[in-house]
Coordinates of C-alpha atoms in Angstrom, one line a residue:
M1 CA -185.4 -7.4 26.8
T2 CA -188.3 -5.7 25.1
K3 CA -188.4 -5.0 21.3
K4 CA -188.5 -1.3 22.2
T5 CA -185.3 -1.7 24.2
V6 CA -183.6 -3.6 21.3
A7 CA -184.5 -0.9 18.9
A8 CA -183.2 1.8 21.2
L9 CA -179.9 0.0 21.5
V10 CA -179.5 -0.2 17.7
I11 CA -180.3 3.5 17.3
A12 CA -177.7 4.3 20.0
A13 CA -175.1 2.2 18.2
L14 CA -175.6 4.2 15.0
T15 CA -175.8 7.7 16.5
S16 CA -173.5 7.9 19.5
A17 CA -170.3 6.9 17.8
T18 CA -170.1 10.4 16.3
S19 CA -170.9 12.3 19.5
F20 CA -168.5 14.9 20.8
A21 CA -168.4 17.9 23.0
Q22 CA -168.5 21.3 21.2
T23 CA -166.0 23.7 22.6
N24 CA -164.6 27.2 22.0
Q25 CA -161.0 26.1 22.8
T26 CA -158.2 27.0 20.4
V27 CA -157.4 24.1 18.2
A28 CA -153.8 22.8 18.7
E29 CA -151.9 22.5 15.4
D30 CA -150.2 19.3 16.4
F31 CA -152.1 17.0 14.1
K32 CA -150.6 13.6 13.3
P33 CA -151.9 10.8 10.9
S34 CA -154.4 8.5 12.5
T35 CA -152.9 5.1 13.5
L36 CA -155.6 3.5 11.3
N37 CA -154.5 5.1 8.1
Q38 CA -153.7 3.3 4.9
P39 CA -149.9 2.9 4.5
G40 CA -148.2 6.2 3.6
Q41 CA -151.4 8.3 3.9
E42 CA -151.2 11.5 5.8
Y43 CA -154.9 12.0 6.3
P44 CA -157.1 11.7 8.3
Q45 CA -155.3 13.2 11.2
V46 CA -155.9 13.7 14.9
N47 CA -154.4 16.2 17.4
S48 CA -153.6 16.1 21.1
Q49 CA -157.1 17.4 22.0
G50 CA -159.0 14.8 20.1
Y51 CA -160.0 16.8 17.1
A52 CA -160.0 15.1 13.7
R53 CA -159.0 16.6 10.4
F54 CA -159.8 15.3 7.0
R55 CA -158.5 15.9 3.5
I56 CA -160.1 14.4 0.4
K57 CA -159.2 14.9 -3.2
A58 CA -162.3 15.5 -5.3
P59 CA -161.5 18.3 -7.8
K60 CA -164.8 18.0 -9.7
A61 CA -167.1 17.7 -6.6
D62 CA -169.5 20.4 -5.5
S63 CA -169.8 19.3 -1.9
V64 CA -167.9 17.0 0.5
R65 CA -168.9 16.1 4.0
V66 CA -167.6 13.6 6.6
S67 CA -170.1 11.8 8.8
L68 CA -168.1 12.5 12.0
G69 CA -168.0 15.7 13.9
L70 CA -171.6 17.0 14.5
G71 CA -173.4 13.9 15.6
G72 CA -176.9 13.9 14.1
R73 CA -176.4 17.5 12.7
G74 CA -174.7 16.7 9.4
G75 CA -171.1 15.8 10.1
T76 CA -168.1 17.9 9.2
I77 CA -168.4 20.0 6.1
L78 CA -165.1 20.2 4.1
T79 CA -163.9 23.3 2.2
K80 CA -162.4 23.0 -1.3
G81 CA -159.0 24.4 -2.0
D82 CA -157.4 25.6 -5.3
D83 CA -155.6 22.3 -5.5
G84 CA -158.8 20.2 -5.7
F85 CA -158.5 18.9 -2.1
W86 CA -161.3 19.3 0.4
T87 CA -160.2 19.9 4.0
G88 CA -162.1 20.3 7.3
T89 CA -161.7 19.8 11.0
T90 CA -164.3 18.6 13.5
A91 CA -165.9 21.5 15.4
G92 CA -164.9 19.8 18.7
P93 CA -162.9 16.9 20.1
M94 CA -164.2 13.4 19.6
D95 CA -164.7 10.8 22.2
E96 CA -161.5 8.8 22.7
G97 CA -161.1 5.5 20.9
F98 CA -162.3 4.0 17.6
H99 CA -165.0 5.5 15.3
Y100 CA -166.5 4.4 12.1
Y101 CA -167.2 7.1 9.5
N102 CA -167.8 7.7 5.8
V103 CA -167.6 10.5 3.3
T104 CA -170.5 12.0 1.3
I105 CA -169.4 13.5 -2.1
D106 CA -172.2 15.2 -4.0
G107 CA -174.8 13.0 -2.3
G108 CA -172.9 9.7 -2.8
K109 CA -171.5 7.7 0.1
F110 CA -167.9 6.6 0.0
N111 CA -165.0 5.5 2.2
D112 CA -162.1 7.7 2.9
P113 CA -159.2 6.5 0.6
G114 CA -156.7 7.5 3.3
A115 CA -158.2 5.2 6.1
L116 CA -158.4 1.5 6.7
N117 CA -161.8 -0.1 6.5
Y118 CA -163.7 -2.0 9.2
Y119 CA -167.0 -3.9 9.0
G120 CA -169.7 -1.9 10.8
S121 CA -173.2 -0.6 10.0
I122 CA -173.6 -3.6 7.6
R123 CA -170.8 -2.3 5.3
W124 CA -167.1 -1.8 5.3
E125 CA -166.5 1.7 6.6
S126 CA -163.5 3.9 7.3
G127 CA -162.1 3.9 10.8
I128 CA -160.3 6.5 12.8
E129 CA -158.6 6.2 16.2
I130 CA -158.7 9.0 18.7
P131 CA -155.8 8.2 21.1
A132 CA -157.2 7.3 24.6
H133 CA -155.4 8.3 27.8
D134 CA -155.6 4.6 28.9
Q135 CA -154.8 3.0 25.6
D136 CA -151.9 1.1 27.2
F137 CA -154.2 -1.8 28.1
Y138 CA -154.9 -2.7 24.5
A139 CA -151.5 -1.6 23.0
L140 CA -149.3 -4.0 21.1
K141 CA -146.5 -4.8 23.5
A142 CA -143.4 -7.0 23.7
V143 CA -145.2 -9.8 25.6
P144 CA -146.1 -13.4 24.6
H145 CA -148.9 -13.3 22.1
G146 CA -151.8 -15.6 21.5
N147 CA -153.1 -16.6 18.1
V148 CA -156.3 -15.6 16.3
Q149 CA -157.3 -18.1 13.6
Q150 CA -160.2 -18.4 11.3
I151 CA -162.3 -21.6 11.4
L152 CA -165.1 -22.8 9.1
F153 CA -167.6 -25.0 10.8
P154 CA -170.5 -27.0 9.3
S155 CA -174.0 -25.8 10.1
K156 CA -176.7 -28.3 9.2
S157 CA -179.4 -25.9 10.4
T158 CA -178.5 -23.3 7.9
N159 CA -177.1 -25.7 5.2
T160 CA -173.8 -23.7 5.1
S161 CA -170.3 -23.5 6.3
R162 CA -170.1 -20.7 8.8
R163 CA -167.1 -18.7 10.0
A164 CA -165.7 -18.0 13.4
F165 CA -162.5 -16.6 14.8
V166 CA -160.8 -18.3 17.7
Y167 CA -158.3 -16.7 20.0
T168 CA -156.0 -19.2 21.8
P169 CA -153.8 -17.8 24.5
P170 CA -150.0 -17.7 24.6
G171 CA -148.6 -21.2 25.3
Y172 CA -151.6 -23.0 23.8
E173 CA -149.4 -24.7 21.2
K174 CA -146.7 -25.7 23.6
D175 CA -148.5 -27.7 26.3
K176 CA -150.7 -30.1 24.5
S177 CA -152.1 -31.5 27.7
K178 CA -153.6 -28.3 29.0
K179 CA -157.3 -27.6 28.5
Y180 CA -158.9 -24.1 28.7
P181 CA -162.2 -22.4 29.5
V182 CA -164.0 -20.7 26.7
L183 CA -165.7 -17.3 26.3
Y184 CA -168.2 -17.0 23.4
L185 CA -168.0 -13.2 22.5
Q186 CA -170.5 -11.6 20.2
H187 CA -170.3 -8.4 18.1
G188 CA -173.0 -5.7 17.7
W189 CA -175.6 -5.1 15.1
G190 CA -174.2 -4.4 11.6
E191 CA -170.8 -5.8 12.5
D192 CA -169.4 -9.3 12.1
E193 CA -167.0 -11.8 13.6
T194 CA -164.0 -9.7 12.7
A195 CA -165.1 -6.8 15.0
W196 CA -163.8 -8.0 18.3
S197 CA -160.3 -8.6 16.9
N198 CA -160.0 -5.7 14.5
Q199 CA -161.9 -2.9 16.3
G200 CA -161.9 -4.3 19.8
H201 CA -158.3 -5.6 20.1
A202 CA -159.7 -8.5 22.2
N203 CA -156.5 -10.5 21.5
L204 CA -154.2 -7.7 22.7
I205 CA -156.3 -7.0 25.7
M206 CA -156.0 -10.7 26.7
D207 CA -152.3 -10.9 25.9
N208 CA -151.5 -8.0 28.1
L209 CA -153.7 -9.2 31.0
I210 CA -152.2 -12.7 30.9
A211 CA -148.7 -11.2 30.8
E212 CA -149.5 -9.1 33.9
G213 CA -150.9 -12.2 35.7
K214 CA -154.3 -10.5 36.0
T215 CA -156.5 -13.1 34.2
K216 CA -156.6 -16.8 33.8
P217 CA -155.8 -17.8 30.2
F218 CA -158.9 -18.8 28.2
I219 CA -160.0 -19.3 24.6
I220 CA -162.3 -16.7 23.0
V221 CA -164.6 -17.7 20.1
M222 CA -166.2 -15.0 17.9
T223 CA -168.8 -15.8 15.3
Y224 CA -171.3 -14.1 13.1
G225 CA -174.4 -13.5 15.2
M226 CA -177.0 -13.3 12.4
T227 CA -178.8 -16.1 10.7
N228 CA -181.8 -14.2 9.3
E229 CA -180.4 -11.1 7.8
V230 CA -182.1 -8.1 9.4
K231 CA -182.1 -4.8 7.5
F232 CA -181.9 -1.4 9.2
G233 CA -185.1 -0.5 10.9
K234 CA -186.2 -4.2 10.9
I235 CA -184.5 -5.3 14.1
R236 CA -187.8 -6.3 15.6
E237 CA -187.9 -9.1 13.1
F238 CA -184.8 -10.7 14.5
K239 CA -185.4 -14.1 16.1
I240 CA -182.9 -15.7 18.4
D241 CA -183.8 -19.4 17.8
P242 CA -181.9 -20.0 14.5
F243 CA -178.7 -18.4 15.9
Q244 CA -179.1 -20.2 19.2
T245 CA -179.1 -23.5 17.3
V246 CA -176.0 -22.5 15.4
L247 CA -174.1 -21.5 18.6
V248 CA -175.2 -24.1 21.1
D249 CA -175.8 -27.1 18.8
E250 CA -173.2 -26.6 16.1
L251 CA -170.4 -24.2 17.0
I252 CA -169.8 -25.2 20.6
P253 CA -169.6 -29.0 19.8
Y254 CA -167.2 -28.2 16.9
V255 CA -165.0 -26.1 19.2
D256 CA -165.0 -28.7 21.9
V257 CA -163.9 -31.4 19.4
N258 CA -161.2 -29.3 17.6
F259 CA -159.7 -27.3 20.5
R260 CA -158.6 -28.3 24.0
T261 CA -161.5 -27.0 26.0
L262 CA -163.0 -27.6 29.4
T263 CA -166.5 -28.6 28.4
N264 CA -168.6 -28.1 31.5
R265 CA -170.9 -25.1 32.2
D266 CA -168.6 -23.6 34.8
N267 CA -165.9 -23.2 32.2
R268 CA -168.0 -21.6 29.5
A269 CA -169.0 -18.0 29.3
M270 CA -171.1 -15.9 26.9
A271 CA -170.9 -12.1 26.5
G272 CA -171.6 -9.6 23.8
L273 CA -171.8 -5.9 23.0
S274 CA -175.0 -4.1 22.0
M275 CA -177.1 -6.6 20.0
G276 CA -174.6 -9.3 21.0
G277 CA -175.6 -8.5 24.5
M278 CA -179.2 -9.0 23.6
E279 CA -178.3 -12.3 22.1
T280 CA -176.3 -13.2 25.2
K281 CA -179.3 -12.5 27.5
M282 CA -181.7 -14.5 25.4
I283 CA -179.5 -17.5 24.9
T284 CA -178.2 -17.6 28.5
L285 CA -181.8 -17.5 29.8
N286 CA -182.9 -20.2 27.3
K287 CA -179.8 -22.4 27.9
P288 CA -178.7 -21.7 31.5
E289 CA -177.2 -25.2 31.7
T290 CA -174.7 -24.3 28.9
F291 CA -173.1 -21.1 30.3
G292 CA -171.9 -20.3 33.8
Y293 CA -170.8 -16.7 33.2
Y294 CA -172.9 -13.9 31.6
G295 CA -171.7 -10.5 30.2
L296 CA -173.9 -7.7 28.8
L297 CA -171.8 -4.9 27.4
S298 CA -174.1 -2.0 26.5
G299 CA -176.6 -4.7 25.8
G300 CA -179.3 -4.4 28.4
V301 CA -179.6 -5.8 31.9
Y302 CA -180.8 -8.9 33.8
A303 CA -183.4 -8.6 36.6
P304 CA -183.6 -11.1 39.4
E305 CA -186.9 -12.5 38.1
D306 CA -185.1 -13.3 34.8
L307 CA -182.8 -15.7 36.6
K308 CA -185.3 -17.1 39.1
D309 CA -185.7 -20.9 39.1
K310 CA -182.8 -21.3 36.6
A311 CA -179.3 -22.7 37.1
K312 CA -177.5 -20.0 39.0
P313 CA -174.8 -18.1 37.0
K314 CA -171.4 -17.9 38.7
L315 CA -171.1 -14.2 37.5
V316 CA -173.4 -11.6 35.9
F317 CA -171.4 -8.7 34.4
I318 CA -173.2 -5.6 33.1
S319 CA -171.6 -2.6 31.7
C320 CA -172.1 0.6 29.6
G321 CA -170.5 3.9 28.9
S322 CA -171.1 6.9 31.1
K323 CA -172.9 8.6 28.2
E324 CA -175.4 5.8 27.9
R325 CA -177.6 4.7 30.8
P326 CA -175.3 4.0 33.7
D327 CA -177.9 4.3 36.4
G328 CA -179.9 1.4 35.0
V329 CA -176.7 -0.7 34.8
Q330 CA -175.7 0.0 38.4
K331 CA -179.2 -0.5 39.7
A332 CA -179.5 -3.8 38.0
A333 CA -176.3 -5.1 39.6
T334 CA -177.5 -3.8 43.0
D335 CA -180.8 -5.6 42.6
L336 CA -179.1 -8.8 41.5
K337 CA -176.7 -8.7 44.5
A338 CA -179.6 -8.2 46.9
A339 CA -181.2 -11.3 45.4
G340 CA -178.1 -13.3 46.0
Y341 CA -176.4 -13.3 42.7
N342 CA -172.7 -12.5 42.0
A343 CA -173.2 -9.4 39.9
V344 CA -170.7 -6.7 38.9
S345 CA -171.4 -3.5 37.1
Y346 CA -168.9 -1.3 35.2
V347 CA -169.3 2.1 33.7
S348 CA -166.7 3.4 31.2
D349 CA -165.9 7.0 31.9
K350 CA -166.7 9.6 29.2
T351 CA -167.7 7.2 26.5
A352 CA -170.9 6.3 24.7
H353 CA -172.1 3.3 22.6
E354 CA -168.7 2.8 21.1
F355 CA -165.7 0.5 21.1
L356 CA -163.7 2.1 23.9
T357 CA -166.6 1.3 26.2
W358 CA -166.4 -2.3 25.1
R359 CA -162.6 -2.6 25.1
R360 CA -162.6 -1.3 28.7
S361 CA -165.5 -3.6 29.5
L362 CA -163.7 -6.7 28.3
H363 CA -160.6 -5.6 30.2
E364 CA -162.7 -5.5 33.4
L365 CA -164.7 -8.7 32.6
A366 CA -161.8 -11.0 31.7
P367 CA -160.2 -11.2 35.2
L368 CA -163.5 -12.1 36.7
L369 CA -164.1 -15.2 34.5
F370 CA -163.5 -18.8 35.5
N371 CA -162.4 -18.1 39.1

């Protein structure tokens, strides 16, 4: 992947989450609190059409603006009422799914006190959920649930203890003799190891797939993908070697010792979204003997020449949103198939560089792993 491509991915990650389709339709007044609100908070709200409405108390402010609603054109401008509350509704419906956002009050950037916070864009930001028509696949249901636990593993290369989150599937604690394959799943730029559980609902996606008998149970390991902190605009300075050492030489051995894993290449996968896809591509090409399954989720593509003369992957999965560059993803899979590789492409309908794309992508990828 070229440095130009990497930079484009990062820019897309920061800009497309606020995209929406402007419309002249009448706004339905059936607004309800977002499911991601702080306990007891009525705002922000969403309606059945996908509009978002915000209400911020700032009686002494001169201007209040929410970053969502107009893409790169300034967000949603709120209007002050006599009660000191600023209120405003997006000019059009948002893409379905999860979005980060922040509030600008008199030039200062803040989080919405009514919303829960999620780590993205290298800071904790407010989150809002626009209900998706297909949200059932990541819904919390009355099915057996796996466990997501935090681990701290020693890293001699960075002289620190580093953190990861590990999903173990339902039944892991009961049958102590059973061993499992492992997916190493990476977040995007500006996010951290909490993203796939908190924003992505990876554990719920897996619980539901396993309950439906659609995927083989496996472990998911999610760790922080940065070793040299890269500031905004400096993504070209990121080097994969330090993180590759952390992942391959330190984290994987720790997981294999402390969890019941199947430790061969054919039972180990790596995938990632956006920058995590870039990391996945680099590491799988550098260490083809370590991983047997590859997944790039809005994270670039593989070409047949990338994989030539290397240990052949059992699966190459490439995905993106329909508002990204689907033609390139589909062509890459076609070229790989023609070259004799097991390649699958997936395009998420009506989404961009955002978490609904990646939730759907994981839902499509998981049943294909370790077969």
